[in-house]
Amino acid sequence: CTRYVLVKNTSVRQGIVDAVQRALKDPKVTSVVICGQNGKFCGGADIREFAGPMSGPPLVPMIHAIEAVDKPVAAAIEGVALGGGLELALGCHYRIAHSKAVLGLPEVTLGLLPGAGGSQRLPRLIGLTAALDLITTGRHVSAAEALKLGILDQVTDNNAVDLAVEFVRSVAGQPLDSRRLSTLPCPCPPDVDSLLDKVMSKVRQRSRGALAPVACVQALRAAASLPYAQGMEKERELMATLFNSGQARALQYAFFSQRVVGKWSLPSGASWDNSTARTISKAAVIGLGTMGRGIVVALALTGISVVAVETQEKQLAEASRVVPAMLQREAGRRRLATPPGVISFSSNLQDVSEVELVIEAVFEDMSLKLQVFKHLASVCRPGTLLCSNTSGLDIDQLAAVTQSPGLVVGMHFFAPAHVMKLLEVVYGPRSSPEAVATAMQLGKRMGKVGVAVGNCPGFVGNRMLKPYLEQANFLLEEGATPQQVDEALEEFGFPMGVFRMSDLSGLDVGWRIRKEAGLTGPGVESTRTRQGRRYSPLPDQMCEAGRLGQKTGKGWYQYDGPGGRVARSDPWVDIFLETYRAEHGLVARSITPEEILERCLYALINEGFNILQDAVAAGPEDIDAIYVFGYGWPRHRGGPMFHAGQVGLGRILERLNHHHSHPDVPHLKPSTLLRRLVAAGSPPVQKWREFINKERVHSQL
Ligand SMILES: CCCCCCC/C=C/C(=O)SCCNC(=O)CCNC(=O)[C@H](O)C(C)(C)COP(=O)(O)OP(=O)(O)OC[C@H]1O[C@@H](n2cnc3c(N)ncnc32)[C@H](O)[C@@H]1OP(=O)(O)O
């Protein structure tokens, strides 16, 4: 990393060891201040170095040696003190920070724990309860919060290094024993065991199957119950287990994927570093349903003035009441004092004439969207960027009805739009680099992880979801229950299985799309083959029976009335499935969780390979970021494409071939790209981009 001082970087550690030794030996030095370069204290270990063997002075003894020094040592924290950076500061006797500094122990988000004494020193400094919160969530805290928690001794709006120098001079000669955290007892509440048990069950529930949060609680239990040296031994053991786990590799990959997708590039050669984004200060949102309202809030939170338009009076009145409250709540959650943006509500499309960018968020219906785009093209001043919040419709068709198709892109938000991190920025064949750059930059301002994707039905996320859903329905036909399928997926780490999710989002969403595609509806014959492919009419029949999910109180599960949230299995569904199988001459068989995972996940992964092959996504990181941030793919499994690499591409190919050859499980024909990767010796995921580009040059894809 060029911008942050990283302690695992060998030369930095060696530099600190040498300087401290010089200071110790020099009788003229009475006190020491450790600071970073260029206003940044330390971002922690260099994550890239985790892949190789560690060289140079180890961190743990280095921090211990600093703590043992008999001259006062202060950390002057500017910018960030994260991970190993904060652990270094905890080894110092005093911590002085600038008011804008950010502190934290985010190791858990990288599949690790604070393994340079942080898990043992922090609870001794701020108490077990607060340390459990910071270490198991990895959340960053402001200097003000850190001061309140007791992590910092002083905070300044002026120069933190100057203050630290003045401070350590003032305490030179004073006893340091009480400042050496490793020597202190850990302040614990009286019911320490019950607290630890409670936190353990919370982290297990929150991050199903993730190892690091569990190890963090174990390390903190050691801090609470053991002397420091034994606690350190436990920290070392736990760290060694985590360090070599696939989960740490997956989470570190996810950290870099999130940054890789920001450096977008299009097949045309346009990219983040050769395209100029416009800065937007006034925008409009058309359509104030659930999505539109969330988008208005997300925009307003960035300080952009928003014209919120809804032509239906009732919906407009409701939105005018609900949106300000949503904005207030979200601003509070993000600890923003007052919502900065200004929102004006209108029922007149004419009122968007002065804005720089419009996001259309009307109902997902092409003819309606075309009508809105035509209208916008006539109302907006020339040069206005027109974006559609569509989840899979053709962006180019929308662009075609405007005078400037280059200024049209898709901005696919995920519900709730002011909360969910993912934003697919969809470029059509005519979208200009400027339009893509502006949408990506706007996404970043809204705190989203923006991923630039090509224009095809469903884009990346929903295109991959289709074969996944299809296989889940086929499994019901073959003998599985919705609970069995959901349990296998939830055990894998999804927060919700496919049927529970479908009940939450409403079964009618997919029903409408299938009707538009002519797959179901009046006049369509009720067979298990439609448009030449195996088709399961099960979800259509559920909708026909009025079971639309949570909103009707009944779907794949039953709920306590419409809008109910707690899913309970429903004997009606079992009878429905049995009757269906009998009608179609299907004999239920027993289906294992392994088969469920293979059929659902490998189908989704296979579509991911097709997407890479078609250049709809620039690289596997794009797909993985989409799935982690928008579709609940467990982050500790990196993303579907990373997971494929972990399982082994050869194995995925073999299982897809196996299911594909089964007479009743078509659709799983392995993608050409997957075959070619396997033939090339299954290179690691980080090499796929290069491989694909080479194959494309040689016309092998
Ligand atoms: C017995 C063994 C003992 C070993 C114990 C080791 C214990 C220590 C463990 C750790 O310290 S783990 C690392 C903890 N630190 C972090 O998790 C910080 C991660 N970084 C961030 O949160 C952010 O990057 C930031 C520092 C808050 C800055 O955010 P900003 O938005 O300003 O910039 P970014 O785009 O995120 O980053 C810029 C650039 O820097 C790269 N980078 C950032 N942090 C690291 C890192 N820790 N390691 C490697 N590289 C890092 C990032 O990827 C960007 O690179 P480019 O994309 O520009 O190439």
Coordinates of N, CA and C in Angstrom, one line a residue, residues 101-303:
A101 N -9.6 11.6 13.6 CA -9.0 10.2 13.5 C -10.1 9.1 13.7
V102 N -9.8 8.0 13.1 CA -10.7 6.9 13.1 C -9.9 5.7 13.7
L103 N -10.5 5.0 14.7 CA -9.8 3.9 15.3 C -10.6 2.6 15.2
G104 N -10.0 1.5 15.3 CA -10.8 0.2 15.3 C -9.9 -1.0 15.2
L105 N -10.5 -2.2 15.5 CA -9.8 -3.4 15.3 C -10.7 -4.3 14.3
P106 N -10.5 -4.0 13.0 CA -11.4 -4.6 12.0 C -10.9 -6.0 11.6
E107 N -10.0 -6.6 12.3 CA -9.5 -7.9 11.9 C -10.6 -9.0 11.7
V108 N -11.6 -8.9 12.5 CA -12.7 -9.9 12.3 C -13.3 -9.9 10.9
T109 N -13.3 -8.7 10.3 CA -13.8 -8.6 8.9 C -12.9 -9.2 7.9
L110 N -11.7 -9.5 8.4 CA -10.7 -10.2 7.5 C -10.5 -11.6 7.9
G111 N -11.4 -12.1 8.7 CA -11.3 -13.5 9.1 C -10.3 -13.8 10.2
L112 N -9.8 -12.7 10.9 CA -8.8 -12.9 11.9 C -9.3 -12.3 13.2
L113 N -8.4 -12.3 14.2 CA -8.7 -11.5 15.4 C -7.5 -10.6 15.7
P114 N -7.6 -9.6 16.6 CA -6.5 -8.7 16.8 C -5.4 -9.5 17.5
G115 N -4.4 -10.0 16.6 CA -3.5 -11.0 17.1 C -2.1 -10.5 17.5
A116 N -2.0 -9.2 17.7 CA -0.8 -8.6 18.2 C -1.0 -8.1 19.6
G117 N -1.8 -8.8 20.4 CA -2.0 -8.4 21.8 C -3.3 -7.6 21.9
G118 N -3.9 -7.2 20.8 CA -5.1 -6.4 20.9 C -6.3 -7.0 21.6
S119 N -6.4 -8.4 21.5 CA -7.5 -9.0 22.1 C -7.3 -9.1 23.6
Q120 N -6.1 -8.9 24.1 CA -5.8 -8.9 25.5 C -5.6 -7.6 26.1
R121 N -5.1 -6.6 25.3 CA -4.9 -5.3 25.9 C -6.2 -4.4 25.9
L122 N -7.0 -4.5 24.8 CA -8.1 -3.6 24.7 C -9.1 -3.8 25.9
P123 N -9.5 -5.1 26.2 CA -10.4 -5.3 27.3 C -9.8 -4.8 28.6
R124 N -8.5 -4.9 28.8 CA -7.9 -4.4 30.0 C -8.0 -2.9 30.1
L125 N -8.1 -2.3 29.0 CA -8.2 -0.8 28.9 C -9.6 -0.3 29.1
I126 N -10.5 -0.9 28.3 CA -11.9 -0.3 28.3 C -13.0 -1.2 28.9
G127 N -12.5 -2.4 29.4 CA -13.5 -3.3 30.0 C -14.0 -4.3 28.9
L128 N -14.4 -5.4 29.5 CA -14.8 -6.6 28.6 C -16.0 -6.2 27.7
T129 N -17.0 -5.6 28.2 CA -18.3 -5.4 27.5 C -18.0 -4.5 26.2
A130 N -17.3 -3.4 26.4 CA -17.0 -2.5 25.3 C -16.1 -3.2 24.3
A131 N -15.1 -4.0 24.8 CA -14.1 -4.6 23.9 C -14.8 -5.7 23.1
L132 N -15.8 -6.4 23.7 CA -16.5 -7.4 22.9 C -17.2 -6.8 21.7
D133 N -17.8 -5.6 22.0 CA -18.5 -4.9 20.9 C -17.5 -4.6 19.8
L134 N -16.5 -3.9 20.1 CA -15.5 -3.4 19.1 C -14.9 -4.6 18.3
I135 N -14.5 -5.6 19.1 CA -13.7 -6.6 18.4 C -14.5 -7.6 17.6
T136 N -15.7 -7.9 18.1 CA -16.6 -8.9 17.3 C -17.2 -8.2 16.1
T137 N -17.4 -6.9 16.2 CA -18.0 -6.3 15.0 C -16.9 -5.7 14.1
G138 N -15.8 -5.3 14.6 CA -14.7 -4.7 13.8 C -15.0 -3.3 13.5
R139 N -16.0 -2.7 14.1 CA -16.5 -1.4 13.7 C -15.4 -0.3 14.0
H140 N -15.4 0.7 13.1 CA -14.5 1.8 13.3 C -15.2 2.8 14.3
V141 N -14.4 3.5 15.2 CA -15.0 4.5 16.0 C -14.3 5.8 15.8
S142 N -15.0 6.9 16.0 CA -14.5 8.2 15.9 C -13.6 8.5 17.1
A143 N -12.8 9.6 17.0 CA -11.9 9.9 18.1 C -12.8 10.3 19.3
A144 N -13.9 10.9 19.1 CA -14.8 11.4 20.2 C -15.2 10.1 21.0
E145 N -15.7 9.1 20.2 CA -16.2 7.9 20.9 C -15.0 7.1 21.6
A146 N -13.9 7.1 20.9 CA -12.7 6.5 21.5 C -12.3 7.1 22.8
L147 N -12.5 8.4 22.9 CA -12.1 9.2 24.1 C -13.1 8.8 25.2
K148 N -14.4 8.7 24.8 CA -15.4 8.3 25.8 C -15.2 6.9 26.3
L149 N -14.8 6.0 25.4 CA -14.6 4.6 25.8 C -13.3 4.5 26.7
G150 N -12.4 5.5 26.6 CA -11.2 5.4 27.4 C -10.0 4.9 26.6
I151 N -10.2 4.7 25.3 CA -9.1 4.3 24.4 C -8.0 5.4 24.3
L152 N -8.5 6.6 24.2 CA -7.7 7.8 24.1 C -7.5 8.6 25.4
D153 N -6.4 9.2 25.5 CA -6.2 10.1 26.7 C -6.6 11.5 26.4
Q154 N -6.3 12.0 25.2 CA -6.7 13.3 24.8 C -7.0 13.4 23.3
V155 N -7.8 14.3 22.9 CA -8.2 14.5 21.5 C -8.0 16.0 21.2
T156 N -7.5 16.3 20.1 CA -7.3 17.7 19.7 C -7.8 18.1 18.3
D157 N -8.2 19.3 18.1 CA -8.5 19.8 16.8 C -7.3 20.3 16.1
N158 N -6.2 20.4 16.9 CA -4.9 21.0 16.3 C -4.0 19.8 16.0
N159 N -2.7 20.1 16.0 CA -1.7 19.1 15.6 C -1.5 18.1 16.7
A160 N -1.9 16.8 16.4 CA -1.8 15.8 17.4 C -0.4 15.4 17.8
V161 N 0.5 15.6 16.9 CA 1.9 15.2 17.2 C 2.5 16.3 18.1
D162 N 2.2 17.5 17.9 CA 2.7 18.6 18.8 C 2.1 18.4 20.2
L163 N 0.8 18.1 20.2 CA 0.2 17.9 21.6 C 0.8 16.7 22.3
A164 N 1.1 15.6 21.5 CA 1.7 14.4 22.1 C 3.1 14.7 22.7
V165 N 3.8 15.5 21.9 CA 5.2 15.8 22.4 C 5.1 16.6 23.7
E166 N 4.2 17.6 23.6 CA 4.1 18.4 24.8 C 3.6 17.6 26.0
F167 N 2.7 16.6 25.7 CA 2.1 15.8 26.8 C 3.2 14.9 27.4
V168 N 3.9 14.1 26.5 CA 4.9 13.2 27.1 C 6.0 13.9 27.9
R169 N 6.3 15.1 27.4 CA 7.3 15.9 28.2 C 6.8 16.2 29.6
S170 N 5.5 16.5 29.6 CA 4.9 16.9 30.9 C 4.8 15.7 31.9
V171 N 4.8 14.5 31.4 CA 4.7 13.3 32.3 C 6.0 12.5 32.5
A172 N 7.1 13.1 31.8 CA 8.4 12.4 31.9 C 8.7 12.2 33.4
G173 N 9.3 11.1 33.8 CA 9.7 10.8 35.1 C 8.6 10.3 36.0
Q174 N 7.3 10.3 35.6 CA 6.2 9.8 36.4 C 6.2 8.3 36.3
P175 N 5.7 7.5 37.3 CA 5.7 6.1 37.2 C 4.8 5.6 36.0
L176 N 5.2 4.5 35.4 CA 4.5 4.0 34.2 C 3.7 2.7 34.4
D177 N 3.8 2.1 35.6 CA 3.2 0.8 35.8 C 1.8 0.8 35.4
S178 N 1.0 1.8 35.9 CA -0.4 1.7 35.6 C -0.7 2.0 34.1
R179 N 0.3 2.4 33.3 CA 0.0 2.6 31.9 C 0.4 1.4 31.0
R180 N 0.9 0.4 31.7 CA 1.3 -0.8 30.9 C 0.0 -1.8 31.0
L181 N -0.7 -1.8 29.8 CA -2.0 -2.5 29.8 C -1.9 -4.0 30.2
S182 N -0.7 -4.6 29.7 CA -0.6 -6.0 29.9 C -0.6 -6.4 31.4
T183 N -0.3 -5.4 32.3 CA -0.1 -5.7 33.7 C -1.4 -5.5 34.5
L184 N -2.5 -4.9 33.8 CA -3.7 -4.6 34.5 C -4.7 -5.7 34.4
P185 N -5.6 -5.7 35.4 CA -6.7 -6.7 35.4 C -7.7 -6.3 34.3
C186 N -8.6 -7.2 33.9 CA -9.6 -6.9 32.9 C -10.9 -6.5 33.6
P187 N -11.4 -5.3 33.5 CA -12.7 -5.0 34.2 C -13.8 -5.7 33.5
C188 N -14.5 -6.5 34.4 CA -15.6 -7.4 33.9 C -16.9 -7.1 34.7
P189 N -18.0 -7.3 34.0 CA -19.3 -7.2 34.8 C -19.4 -8.4 35.7
P190 N -20.2 -8.4 36.8 CA -20.3 -9.5 37.7 C -20.7 -10.8 37.0
D191 N -21.6 -10.7 36.0 CA -22.2 -11.9 35.4 C -21.4 -12.2 34.1
V192 N -20.1 -12.3 34.2 CA -19.2 -12.4 33.1 C -19.5 -13.6 32.2
D193 N -19.8 -14.7 32.8 CA -20.0 -15.9 31.9 C -21.3 -15.8 31.1
S194 N -22.3 -15.2 31.8 CA -23.6 -15.1 31.0 C -23.4 -14.1 29.9
L195 N -22.6 -13.0 30.2 CA -22.3 -12.0 29.1 C -21.6 -12.7 27.9
L196 N -20.6 -13.4 28.2 CA -19.8 -14.1 27.1 C -20.7 -15.1 26.4
D197 N -21.6 -15.8 27.1 CA -22.5 -16.8 26.4 C -23.4 -16.1 25.5
K198 N -23.9 -14.9 26.0 CA -24.9 -14.2 25.2 C -24.3 -13.7 23.9
V199 N -23.1 -13.1 24.1 CA -22.4 -12.5 22.9 C -22.1 -13.7 22.0
M200 N -21.7 -14.8 22.5 CA -21.3 -15.9 21.6 C -22.5 -16.4 20.8
S201 N -23.7 -16.5 21.4 CA -24.8 -16.9 20.7 C -25.2 -15.9 19.7
K202 N -25.1 -14.6 20.0 CA -25.4 -13.5 19.1 C -24.5 -13.6 17.9
V203 N -23.2 -13.7 18.1 CA -22.3 -13.7 16.9 C -22.5 -15.0 16.0
R204 N -22.8 -16.1 16.7 CA -23.1 -17.3 15.9 C -24.3 -17.1 15.0
Q205 N -25.3 -16.4 15.6 CA -26.6 -16.2 14.9 C -26.3 -15.2 13.7
R206 N -25.6 -14.2 14.0 CA -25.4 -13.1 13.1 C -24.5 -13.5 11.9
S207 N -23.5 -14.3 12.2 CA -22.6 -14.6 11.1 C -22.4 -16.2 11.0
R208 N -23.5 -16.8 10.6 CA -23.7 -18.2 10.5 C -22.4 -18.9 9.9
G209 N -21.7 -19.7 10.6 CA -20.6 -20.5 10.1 C -19.3 -19.7 10.0
A210 N -19.3 -18.4 10.4 CA -18.0 -17.6 10.3 C -17.2 -18.0 11.5
L211 N -15.9 -18.3 11.3 CA -15.1 -18.7 12.4 C -14.5 -17.5 13.3
A212 N -14.2 -16.4 12.6 CA -13.5 -15.3 13.3 C -14.3 -14.7 14.5
P213 N -15.6 -14.4 14.3 CA -16.3 -13.8 15.4 C -16.3 -14.7 16.6
V214 N -16.4 -16.0 16.4 CA -16.4 -17.0 17.5 C -15.0 -17.0 18.2
A215 N -13.9 -17.0 17.4 CA -12.6 -16.9 17.9 C -12.3 -15.7 18.7
C216 N -12.9 -14.6 18.3 CA -12.8 -13.3 19.0 C -13.4 -13.4 20.4
V217 N -14.6 -14.0 20.5 CA -15.2 -14.2 21.8 C -14.3 -15.1 22.7
Q218 N -13.8 -16.1 22.0 CA -12.9 -17.1 22.8 C -11.7 -16.3 23.4
A219 N -11.1 -15.5 22.5 CA -9.9 -14.7 23.0 C -10.3 -13.8 24.1
L220 N -11.5 -13.2 24.0 CA -11.9 -12.2 25.1 C -12.2 -13.0 26.4
R221 N -12.7 -14.2 26.2 CA -13.0 -15.0 27.4 C -11.6 -15.3 28.1
A222 N -10.6 -15.5 27.3 CA -9.3 -15.7 27.9 C -8.8 -14.4 28.6
A223 N -9.0 -13.3 28.0 CA -8.6 -12.0 28.6 C -9.3 -11.8 29.9
A224 N -10.6 -12.3 30.0 CA -11.4 -12.0 31.2 C -11.0 -13.0 32.3
S225 N -10.4 -14.2 31.9 CA -10.3 -15.2 33.0 C -8.8 -15.6 33.2
L226 N -7.9 -15.2 32.3 CA -6.5 -15.7 32.5 C -5.5 -14.6 32.7
P227 N -4.4 -14.9 33.2 CA -3.3 -13.8 33.3 C -2.9 -13.5 31.8
Y228 N -2.3 -12.3 31.7 CA -2.0 -11.8 30.3 C -1.2 -12.9 29.5
A229 N -0.1 -13.4 30.1 CA 0.7 -14.3 29.3 C -0.1 -15.5 28.8
Q230 N -0.9 -16.1 29.6 CA -1.7 -17.2 29.1 C -2.8 -16.8 28.1
G231 N -3.3 -15.6 28.3 CA -4.2 -15.0 27.3 C -3.6 -14.8 26.0
M232 N -2.3 -14.4 26.0 CA -1.6 -14.2 24.7 C -1.3 -15.5 24.0
E233 N -1.1 -16.6 24.9 CA -0.9 -17.9 24.3 C -2.2 -18.3 23.6
K234 N -3.4 -18.1 24.2 CA -4.6 -18.4 23.6 C -4.8 -17.6 22.3
E235 N -4.5 -16.3 22.4 CA -4.6 -15.4 21.2 C -3.8 -16.0 20.0
R236 N -2.6 -16.4 20.4 CA -1.7 -17.0 19.3 C -2.3 -18.2 18.7
E237 N -2.8 -19.1 19.6 CA -3.3 -20.4 19.1 C -4.5 -20.1 18.1
L238 N -5.4 -19.3 18.6 CA -6.6 -19.0 17.8 C -6.3 -18.3 16.5
M239 N -5.3 -17.4 16.6 CA -4.9 -16.7 15.4 C -4.3 -17.6 14.4
A240 N -3.5 -18.6 14.8 CA -2.9 -19.6 13.9 C -4.0 -20.4 13.2
T241 N -5.0 -20.8 13.9 CA -6.1 -21.5 13.3 C -6.8 -20.7 12.2
L242 N -7.1 -19.4 12.6 CA -7.8 -18.5 11.7 C -6.9 -18.2 10.4
F243 N -5.7 -17.9 10.7 CA -4.8 -17.5 9.7 C -4.7 -18.5 8.5
N244 N -4.8 -19.8 8.8 CA -4.7 -20.8 7.8 C -6.0 -21.2 7.3
S245 N -7.1 -20.6 7.7 CA -8.4 -21.0 7.3 C -8.8 -20.4 5.9
G246 N -9.6 -21.2 5.2 CA -10.1 -20.7 3.9 C -10.9 -19.4 4.1
Q247 N -11.5 -19.3 5.3 CA -12.4 -18.1 5.5 C -11.6 -16.8 5.5
A248 N -10.4 -16.9 6.1 CA -9.6 -15.6 6.2 C -9.2 -15.3 4.7
R249 N -8.8 -16.3 3.9 CA -8.5 -16.0 2.5 C -9.7 -15.4 1.8
A250 N -10.9 -15.9 2.1 CA -12.1 -15.5 1.4 C -12.4 -14.0 1.8
L251 N -12.3 -13.7 3.1 CA -12.6 -12.4 3.5 C -11.6 -11.3 3.0
Q252 N -10.3 -11.8 3.0 CA -9.3 -10.8 2.5 C -9.5 -10.6 1.0
Y253 N -9.9 -11.7 0.3 CA -10.3 -11.5 -1.2 C -11.4 -10.5 -1.3
A254 N -12.4 -10.7 -0.4 CA -13.6 -9.8 -0.5 C -13.2 -8.3 -0.2
F255 N -12.2 -8.1 0.7 CA -11.8 -6.8 0.9 C -11.2 -6.1 -0.4
F256 N -10.4 -6.9 -1.1 CA -9.8 -6.3 -2.3 C -10.8 -6.3 -3.4
S257 N -11.8 -7.3 -3.5 CA -12.8 -7.2 -4.5 C -13.6 -5.9 -4.5
Q258 N -13.9 -5.5 -3.3 CA -14.7 -4.3 -3.1 C -13.9 -3.1 -3.7
R259 N -12.6 -3.1 -3.6 CA -11.8 -2.0 -4.2 C -11.6 -2.2 -5.7
V260 N -11.5 -3.5 -6.1 CA -11.2 -3.7 -7.5 C -12.4 -3.2 -8.4
V261 N -13.7 -3.4 -7.9 CA -14.8 -3.1 -8.7 C -14.9 -1.6 -8.9
G262 N -14.3 -0.8 -7.9 CA -14.3 0.7 -8.1 C -13.5 1.1 -9.3
K263 N -12.5 0.2 -9.7 CA -11.7 0.5 -10.8 C -12.2 -0.1 -12.0
W264 N -13.4 0.3 -12.4 CA -14.2 -0.3 -13.5 C -13.6 -0.1 -14.8
S265 N -13.9 -1.0 -15.7 CA -13.5 -0.8 -17.2 C -14.6 -1.4 -18.0
L266 N -14.8 -0.8 -19.2 CA -15.8 -1.3 -20.1 C -15.1 -2.0 -21.3
P267 N -15.8 -2.9 -22.0 CA -15.1 -3.5 -23.2 C -14.6 -2.5 -24.2
S268 N -15.2 -1.3 -24.2 CA -14.7 -0.3 -25.2 C -13.3 0.3 -24.8
G269 N -12.8 0.0 -23.6 CA -11.5 0.5 -23.2 C -11.7 1.7 -22.2
A270 N -13.0 2.3 -22.1 CA -13.2 3.3 -21.2 C -13.1 2.8 -19.8
S271 N -12.5 3.6 -18.9 CA -12.4 3.1 -17.5 C -12.4 4.2 -16.5
W272 N -12.3 3.8 -15.2 CA -12.4 4.8 -14.1 C -11.3 5.8 -14.3
D273 N -10.1 5.4 -14.8 CA -9.0 6.4 -14.8 C -8.9 7.2 -16.1
N274 N -9.8 6.9 -17.1 CA -9.8 7.8 -18.3 C -11.1 8.4 -18.6
S275 N -12.0 8.4 -17.7 CA -13.4 8.9 -17.9 C -13.7 10.0 -16.8
T276 N -14.4 11.0 -17.2 CA -14.6 12.1 -16.2 C -16.1 12.0 -15.8
A277 N -16.3 12.0 -14.4 CA -17.6 12.0 -13.9 C -18.1 13.5 -13.7
R278 N -19.4 13.7 -13.8 CA -20.0 15.0 -13.5 C -20.3 15.0 -12.0
T279 N -20.2 16.2 -11.4 CA -20.6 16.2 -10.0 C -22.1 16.7 -10.0
I280 N -22.9 15.9 -9.4 CA -24.4 16.1 -9.4 C -24.8 16.9 -8.1
S281 N -25.5 17.9 -8.2 CA -26.0 18.6 -7.0 C -27.5 18.7 -7.0
K282 N -28.2 18.4 -8.1 CA -29.6 18.4 -8.2 C -30.1 17.2 -9.0
A283 N -30.9 16.4 -8.4 CA -31.4 15.2 -9.1 C -32.9 15.0 -8.9
A284 N -33.5 14.1 -9.7 CA -34.9 13.8 -9.5 C -35.1 12.3 -9.4
V285 N -36.2 11.9 -8.7 CA -36.5 10.5 -8.7 C -38.0 10.4 -9.2
I286 N -38.3 9.5 -10.1 CA -39.6 9.4 -10.7 C -40.2 8.1 -10.1
G287 N -41.3 8.2 -9.4 CA -41.9 7.0 -8.9 C -41.6 6.8 -7.4
L288 N -42.6 6.9 -6.5 CA -42.3 6.9 -5.1 C -42.9 5.7 -4.4
G289 N -42.7 4.5 -5.1 CA -43.0 3.3 -4.4 C -41.8 3.0 -3.4
T290 N -41.7 1.7 -3.0 CA -40.7 1.4 -2.0 C -39.3 1.7 -2.5
M291 N -39.0 1.4 -3.8 CA -37.6 1.7 -4.3 C -37.4 3.2 -4.4
G292 N -38.3 3.9 -5.0 CA -38.2 5.3 -5.2 C -37.9 6.0 -3.9
R293 N -38.7 5.7 -2.9 CA -38.5 6.4 -1.6 C -37.1 6.2 -1.1
G294 N -36.6 4.9 -1.1 CA -35.3 4.6 -0.6 C -34.2 5.4 -1.4
I295 N -34.4 5.5 -2.7 CA -33.4 6.2 -3.5 C -33.4 7.7 -3.2
V296 N -34.6 8.3 -2.9 CA -34.7 9.7 -2.5 C -33.9 9.9 -1.3
V297 N -34.1 9.0 -0.3 CA -33.4 9.1 1.0 C -31.8 9.0 0.8
A298 N -31.4 8.0 0.0 CA -30.0 7.8 -0.3 C -29.4 9.0 -0.9
L299 N -30.1 9.7 -1.8 CA -29.6 10.9 -2.5 C -29.5 12.0 -1.5
A300 N -30.6 12.2 -0.8 CA -30.7 13.4 0.1 C -29.6 13.3 1.2
L301 N -29.2 12.1 1.6 CA -28.2 11.9 2.6 C -26.8 12.4 2.2
T302 N -26.6 12.5 0.8 CA -25.3 13.0 0.3 C -25.3 14.5 0.2
G303 N -26.5 15.1 0.4 CA -26.5 16.6 0.3 C -27.1 17.0 -1.0

